[in-house]
CSV table of C-alpha atoms and ligand atoms in Angstrom, one decimal:
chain,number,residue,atom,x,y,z
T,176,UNK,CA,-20.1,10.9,3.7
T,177,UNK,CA,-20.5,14.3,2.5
T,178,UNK,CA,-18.4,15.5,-0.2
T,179,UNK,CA,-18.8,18.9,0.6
T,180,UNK,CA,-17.1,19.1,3.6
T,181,UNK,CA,-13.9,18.6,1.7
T,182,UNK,CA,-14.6,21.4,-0.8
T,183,UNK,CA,-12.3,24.1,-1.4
T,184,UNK,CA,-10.6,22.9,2.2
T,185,UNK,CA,-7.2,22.4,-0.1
T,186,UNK,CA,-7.3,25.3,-2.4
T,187,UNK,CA,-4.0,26.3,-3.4
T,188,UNK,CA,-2.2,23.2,-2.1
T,189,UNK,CA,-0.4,20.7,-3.8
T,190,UNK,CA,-0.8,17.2,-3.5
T,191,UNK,CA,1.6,14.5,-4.4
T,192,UNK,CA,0.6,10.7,-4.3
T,193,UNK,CA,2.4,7.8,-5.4
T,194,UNK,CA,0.3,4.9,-6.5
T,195,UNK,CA,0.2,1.6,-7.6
T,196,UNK,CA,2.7,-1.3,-7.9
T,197,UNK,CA,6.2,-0.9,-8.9
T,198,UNK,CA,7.6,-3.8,-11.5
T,199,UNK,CA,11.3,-4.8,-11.3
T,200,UNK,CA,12.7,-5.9,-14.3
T,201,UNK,CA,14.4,-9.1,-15.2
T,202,UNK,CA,15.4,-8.6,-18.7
T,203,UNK,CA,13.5,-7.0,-20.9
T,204,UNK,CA,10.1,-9.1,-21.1
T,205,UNK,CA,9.9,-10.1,-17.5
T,206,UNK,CA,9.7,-8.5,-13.7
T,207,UNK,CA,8.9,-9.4,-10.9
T,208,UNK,CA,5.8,-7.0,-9.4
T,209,UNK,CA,3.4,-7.0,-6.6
T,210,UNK,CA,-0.2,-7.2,-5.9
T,211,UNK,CA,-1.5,-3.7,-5.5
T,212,UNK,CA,-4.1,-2.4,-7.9
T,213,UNK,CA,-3.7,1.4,-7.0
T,214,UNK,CA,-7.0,1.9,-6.5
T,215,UNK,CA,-6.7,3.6,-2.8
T,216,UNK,CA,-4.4,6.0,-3.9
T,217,UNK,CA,-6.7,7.0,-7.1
T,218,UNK,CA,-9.3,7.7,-5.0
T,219,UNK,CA,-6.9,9.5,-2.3
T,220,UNK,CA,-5.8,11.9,-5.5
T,221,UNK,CA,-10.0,11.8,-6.7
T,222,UNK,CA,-10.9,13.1,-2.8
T,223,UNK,CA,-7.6,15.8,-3.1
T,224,UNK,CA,-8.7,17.0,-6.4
T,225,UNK,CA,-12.2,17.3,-5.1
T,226,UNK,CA,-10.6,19.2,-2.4
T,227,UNK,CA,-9.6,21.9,-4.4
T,228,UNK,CA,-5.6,20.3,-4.5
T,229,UNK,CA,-3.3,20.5,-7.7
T,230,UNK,CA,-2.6,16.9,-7.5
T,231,UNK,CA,0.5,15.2,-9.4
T,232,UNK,CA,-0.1,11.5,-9.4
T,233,UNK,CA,3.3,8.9,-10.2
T,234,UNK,CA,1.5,5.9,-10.8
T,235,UNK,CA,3.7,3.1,-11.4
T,236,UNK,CA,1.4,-0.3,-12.5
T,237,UNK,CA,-1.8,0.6,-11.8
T,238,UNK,CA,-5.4,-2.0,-12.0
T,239,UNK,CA,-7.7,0.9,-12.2
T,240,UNK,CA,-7.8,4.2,-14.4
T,241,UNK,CA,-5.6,7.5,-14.0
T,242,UNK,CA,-8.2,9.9,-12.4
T,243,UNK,CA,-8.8,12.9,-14.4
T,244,UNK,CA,-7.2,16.2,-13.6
T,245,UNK,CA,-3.8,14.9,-12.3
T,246,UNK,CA,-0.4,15.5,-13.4
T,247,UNK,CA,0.2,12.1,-13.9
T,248,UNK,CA,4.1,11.1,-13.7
T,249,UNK,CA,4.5,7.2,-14.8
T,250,UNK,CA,7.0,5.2,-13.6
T,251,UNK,CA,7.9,2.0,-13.6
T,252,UNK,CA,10.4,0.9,-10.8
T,253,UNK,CA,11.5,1.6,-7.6
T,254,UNK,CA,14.4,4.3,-9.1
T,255,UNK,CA,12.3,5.6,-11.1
T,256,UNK,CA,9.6,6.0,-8.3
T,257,UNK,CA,12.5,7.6,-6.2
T,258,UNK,CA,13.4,10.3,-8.4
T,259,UNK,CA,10.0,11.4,-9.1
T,260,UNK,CA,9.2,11.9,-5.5
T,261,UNK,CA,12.5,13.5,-5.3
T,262,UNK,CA,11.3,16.0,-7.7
T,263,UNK,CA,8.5,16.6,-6.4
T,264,UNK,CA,9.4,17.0,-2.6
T,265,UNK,CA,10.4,20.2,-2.9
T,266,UNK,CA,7.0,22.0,-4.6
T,267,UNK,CA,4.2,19.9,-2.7
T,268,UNK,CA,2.9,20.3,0.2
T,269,UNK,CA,1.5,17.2,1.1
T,270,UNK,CA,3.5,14.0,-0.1
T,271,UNK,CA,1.4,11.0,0.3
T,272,UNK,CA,2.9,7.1,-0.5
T,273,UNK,CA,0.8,4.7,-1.0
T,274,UNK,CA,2.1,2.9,-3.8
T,275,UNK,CA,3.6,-0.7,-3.3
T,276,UNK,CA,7.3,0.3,-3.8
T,277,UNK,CA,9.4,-3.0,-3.8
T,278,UNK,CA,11.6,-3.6,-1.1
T,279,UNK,CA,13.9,-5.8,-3.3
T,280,UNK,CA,14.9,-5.5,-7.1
T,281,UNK,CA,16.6,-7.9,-9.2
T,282,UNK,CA,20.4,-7.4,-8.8
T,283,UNK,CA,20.7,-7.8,-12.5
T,284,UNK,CA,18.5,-6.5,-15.6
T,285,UNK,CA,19.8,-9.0,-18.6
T,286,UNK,CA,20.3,-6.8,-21.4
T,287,UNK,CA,18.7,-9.9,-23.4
T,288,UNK,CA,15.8,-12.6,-22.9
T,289,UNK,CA,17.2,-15.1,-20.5
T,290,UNK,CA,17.0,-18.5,-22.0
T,291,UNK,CA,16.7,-21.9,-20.8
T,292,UNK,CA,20.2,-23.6,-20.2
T,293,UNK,CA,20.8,-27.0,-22.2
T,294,UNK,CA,22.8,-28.1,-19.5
T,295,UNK,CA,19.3,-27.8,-17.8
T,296,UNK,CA,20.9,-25.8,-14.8
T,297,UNK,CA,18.0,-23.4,-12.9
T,298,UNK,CA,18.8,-19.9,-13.0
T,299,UNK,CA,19.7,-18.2,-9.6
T,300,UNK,CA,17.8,-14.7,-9.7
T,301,UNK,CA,20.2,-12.5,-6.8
T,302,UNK,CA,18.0,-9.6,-5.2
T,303,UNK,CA,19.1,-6.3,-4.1
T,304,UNK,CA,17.5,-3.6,-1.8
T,305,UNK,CA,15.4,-0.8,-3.1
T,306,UNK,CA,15.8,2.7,-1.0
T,307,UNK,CA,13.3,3.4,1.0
T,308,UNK,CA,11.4,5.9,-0.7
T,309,UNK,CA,9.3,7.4,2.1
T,310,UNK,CA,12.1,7.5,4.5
T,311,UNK,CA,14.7,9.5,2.4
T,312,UNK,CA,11.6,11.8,1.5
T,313,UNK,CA,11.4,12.4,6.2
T,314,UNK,CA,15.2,12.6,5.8
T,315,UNK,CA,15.7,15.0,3.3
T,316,UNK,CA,13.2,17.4,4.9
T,317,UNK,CA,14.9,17.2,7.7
T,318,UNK,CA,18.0,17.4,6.6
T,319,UNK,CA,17.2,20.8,4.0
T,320,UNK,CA,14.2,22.2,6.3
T,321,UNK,CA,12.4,22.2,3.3
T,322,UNK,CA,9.5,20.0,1.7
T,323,UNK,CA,6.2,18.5,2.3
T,324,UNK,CA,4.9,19.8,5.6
T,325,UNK,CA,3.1,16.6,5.7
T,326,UNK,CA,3.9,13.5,4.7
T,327,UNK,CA,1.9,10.2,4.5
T,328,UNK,CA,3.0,6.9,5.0
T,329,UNK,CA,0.9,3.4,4.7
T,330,UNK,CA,1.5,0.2,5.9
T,331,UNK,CA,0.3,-3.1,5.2
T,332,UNK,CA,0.4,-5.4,7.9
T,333,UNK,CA,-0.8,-9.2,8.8
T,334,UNK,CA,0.4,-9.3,12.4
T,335,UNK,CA,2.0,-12.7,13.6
T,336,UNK,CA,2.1,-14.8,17.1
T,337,UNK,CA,4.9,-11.8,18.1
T,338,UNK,CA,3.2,-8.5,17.5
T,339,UNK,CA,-0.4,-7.6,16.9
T,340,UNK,CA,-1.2,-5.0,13.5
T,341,UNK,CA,-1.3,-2.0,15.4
T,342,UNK,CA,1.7,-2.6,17.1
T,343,UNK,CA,3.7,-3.4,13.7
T,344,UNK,CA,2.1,-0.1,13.0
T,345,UNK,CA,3.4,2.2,15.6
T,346,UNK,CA,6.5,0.8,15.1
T,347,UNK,CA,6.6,1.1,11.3
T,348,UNK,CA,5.7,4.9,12.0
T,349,UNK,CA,8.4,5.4,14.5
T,350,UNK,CA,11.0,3.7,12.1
T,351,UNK,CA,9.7,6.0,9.0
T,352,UNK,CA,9.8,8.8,11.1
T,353,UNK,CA,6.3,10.4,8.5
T,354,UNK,CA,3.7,12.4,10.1
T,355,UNK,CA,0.5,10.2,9.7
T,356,UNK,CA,0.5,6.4,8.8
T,357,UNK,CA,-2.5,4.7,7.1
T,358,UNK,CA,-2.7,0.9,9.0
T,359,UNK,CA,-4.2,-1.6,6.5
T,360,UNK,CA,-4.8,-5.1,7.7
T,361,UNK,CA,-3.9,-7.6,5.2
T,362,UNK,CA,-5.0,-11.1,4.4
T,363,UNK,CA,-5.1,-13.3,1.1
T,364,UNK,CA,-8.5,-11.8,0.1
T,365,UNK,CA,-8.2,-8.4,2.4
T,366,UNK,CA,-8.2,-5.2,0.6
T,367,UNK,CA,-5.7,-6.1,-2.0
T,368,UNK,CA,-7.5,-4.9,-5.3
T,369,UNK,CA,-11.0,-4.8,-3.2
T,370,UNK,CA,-13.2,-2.0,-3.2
T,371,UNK,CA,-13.9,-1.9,0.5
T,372,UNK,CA,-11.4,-1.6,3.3
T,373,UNK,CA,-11.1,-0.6,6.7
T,374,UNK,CA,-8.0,1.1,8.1
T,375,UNK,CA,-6.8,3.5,11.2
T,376,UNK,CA,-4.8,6.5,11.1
T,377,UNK,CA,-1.8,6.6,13.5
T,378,UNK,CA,0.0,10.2,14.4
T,379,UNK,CA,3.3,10.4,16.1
T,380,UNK,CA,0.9,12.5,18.7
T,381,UNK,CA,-1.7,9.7,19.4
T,382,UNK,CA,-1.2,9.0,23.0
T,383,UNK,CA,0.2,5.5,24.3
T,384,UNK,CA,-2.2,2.7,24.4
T,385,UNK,CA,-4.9,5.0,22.7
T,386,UNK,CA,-7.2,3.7,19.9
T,387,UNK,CA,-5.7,5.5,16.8
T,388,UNK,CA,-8.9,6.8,15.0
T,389,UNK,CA,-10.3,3.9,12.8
T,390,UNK,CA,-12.2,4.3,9.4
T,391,UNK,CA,-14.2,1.5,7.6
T,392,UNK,CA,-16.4,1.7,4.0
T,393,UNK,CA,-15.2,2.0,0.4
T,394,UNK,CA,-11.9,3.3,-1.0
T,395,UNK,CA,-13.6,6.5,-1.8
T,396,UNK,CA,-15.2,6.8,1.5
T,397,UNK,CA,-11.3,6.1,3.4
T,398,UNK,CA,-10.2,8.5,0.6
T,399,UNK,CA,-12.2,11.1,1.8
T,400,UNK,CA,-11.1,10.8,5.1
T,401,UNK,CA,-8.2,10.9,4.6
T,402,UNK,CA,-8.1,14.2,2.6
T,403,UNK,CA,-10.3,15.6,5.5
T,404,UNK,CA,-7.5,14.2,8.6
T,405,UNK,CA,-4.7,16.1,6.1
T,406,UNK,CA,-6.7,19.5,5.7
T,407,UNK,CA,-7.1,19.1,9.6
T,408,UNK,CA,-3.1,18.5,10.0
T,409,UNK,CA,-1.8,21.3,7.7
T,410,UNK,CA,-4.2,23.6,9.6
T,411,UNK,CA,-2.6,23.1,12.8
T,412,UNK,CA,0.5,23.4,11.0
T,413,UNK,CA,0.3,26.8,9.6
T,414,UNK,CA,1.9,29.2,12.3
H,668,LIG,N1,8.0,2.4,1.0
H,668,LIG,C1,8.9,3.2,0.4
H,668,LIG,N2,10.0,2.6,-0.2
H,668,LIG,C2,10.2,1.3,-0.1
H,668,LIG,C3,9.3,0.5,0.6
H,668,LIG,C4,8.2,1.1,1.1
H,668,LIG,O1,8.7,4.4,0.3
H,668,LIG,N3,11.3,0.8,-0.6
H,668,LIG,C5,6.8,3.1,1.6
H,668,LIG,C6,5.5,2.6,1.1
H,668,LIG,O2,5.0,3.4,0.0
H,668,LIG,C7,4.6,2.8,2.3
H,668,LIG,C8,5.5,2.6,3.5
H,668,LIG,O3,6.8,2.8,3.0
H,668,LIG,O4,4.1,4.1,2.4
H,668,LIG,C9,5.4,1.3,4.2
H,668,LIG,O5,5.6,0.2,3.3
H,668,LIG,P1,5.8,-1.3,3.8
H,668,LIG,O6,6.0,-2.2,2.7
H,668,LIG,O7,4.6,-1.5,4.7
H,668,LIG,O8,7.0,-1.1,4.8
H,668,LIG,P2,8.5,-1.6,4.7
H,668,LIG,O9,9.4,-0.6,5.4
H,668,LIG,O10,8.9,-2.0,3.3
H,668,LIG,O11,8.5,-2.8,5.7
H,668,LIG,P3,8.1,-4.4,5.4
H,668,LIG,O12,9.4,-5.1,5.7
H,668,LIG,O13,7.0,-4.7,6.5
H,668,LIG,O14,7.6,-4.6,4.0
H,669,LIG,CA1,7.7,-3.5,2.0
């Protein structure tokens, strides 16, 4: 794909994407994590900058580098993921989340190294719910009339012998309540740290039973995309 299609198409825009795993700790060497290697929402903030976007990037764990030319924000947990996009939501106009938030944090963070028992008892670990991030961000805009005028949801999704991945999709975007959703389908090998993907875009607007736009190659190339869907989007937004 062309890179200069996107060129200049978000000047003066700000960008926000969240990327990367969040870790949940334990005590203070251990925490439980996830999978994600950040690497589609580096190239979602590489495609943004290239777009002309101020992009500030809160990367919690991340297998790949910090692109240059972000404001990079670093955070570690779900909280701390929280209050950065809180911060944020209010000077951005696009709000994209694709990190791997936890839904579930220890309910506990041992102030010292847990140790083995003598009496040779397992530990029980008890797990509490994170917020959900990407919903209090629809909430809040709602709520204050101000914030993102677009915001970006992903979801990861297997499908099961009850619903296919698209419909887990539509129904993930009707729960969040965000303006576009970025479908992944996941395996045990699928896109999980691999360069190459293949995902469709689902709008609130897409008509029933339609094919939501689909959009296969390398990060970079989804990343692009992507960018191009949410110059598109804020377009049609402006009055
Ligand atoms: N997300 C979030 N806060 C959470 C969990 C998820 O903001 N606590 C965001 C993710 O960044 C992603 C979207 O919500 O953009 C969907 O994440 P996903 O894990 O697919 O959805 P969940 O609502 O957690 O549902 P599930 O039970 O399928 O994991
Ligand atoms: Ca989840």
């Amino acid at each position: 794909q062309d890179n200069s299609t996107n060129s200049g198409r978000l000047a003066g825009k700000t960008v926000t994407v969240t990327a990367g795993g969040t870790r949940e700790p334990l005590d203070p060497v251990r925490f439980l994590g996830n999978r994600s290697s950040g690497k589609q929402g580096a190239a979602i903030a590489e495609a943004a900058l290239a777009a002309g976007a101020r992009v500030r990037f809160i990367a919690a764990h991340l297998e790949t580098p910090v692109p240059s030319g972000v404001d990079l924000v670093q955070v570690e947990t779900a909280l701390e993921l929280r209050e950065a996009v809180h911060a944020a939501a209010a000077s951005t106009d696009v709000l994209v989340m694709s990190a791997a938030v936890a839904d579930f944090r220890p309910g506990e963070n041992a102030e010292t190294k847990i140790k083995k028992r003598d009496d040779g008892a397992d530990p029980v670990i008890t797990l509490v719910r994170n917020p959900d991030i990407l919903q209090e961000a629809v909430q809040c805009r709602a709520e204050s009339g101000t914030g993102p005028a677009l915001i970006v949801g992903f979801a990861a999704e297997t499908g099961d012998g009850s619903a296919s991945v698209l419909e887990y999709g539509r129904r993930k975007l009707e729960r969040k309540g965000c303006d576009l959703l970025v479908l992944n389908q996941v395996g045990r090998s699928l896109v999980f740290g691999q360069d190459n993907t293949e995902v469709r875009i689902l709008s609130p607007q897409d008509a029933p039973g339609s094919e939501p736009e689909a959009v296969a190659g390398s990060k970079a190339d989804v990343a692009r995309h992507l960018v191009d869907r949410i110059a598109e989007e804020l377009d049609a937004a402006l009055p």
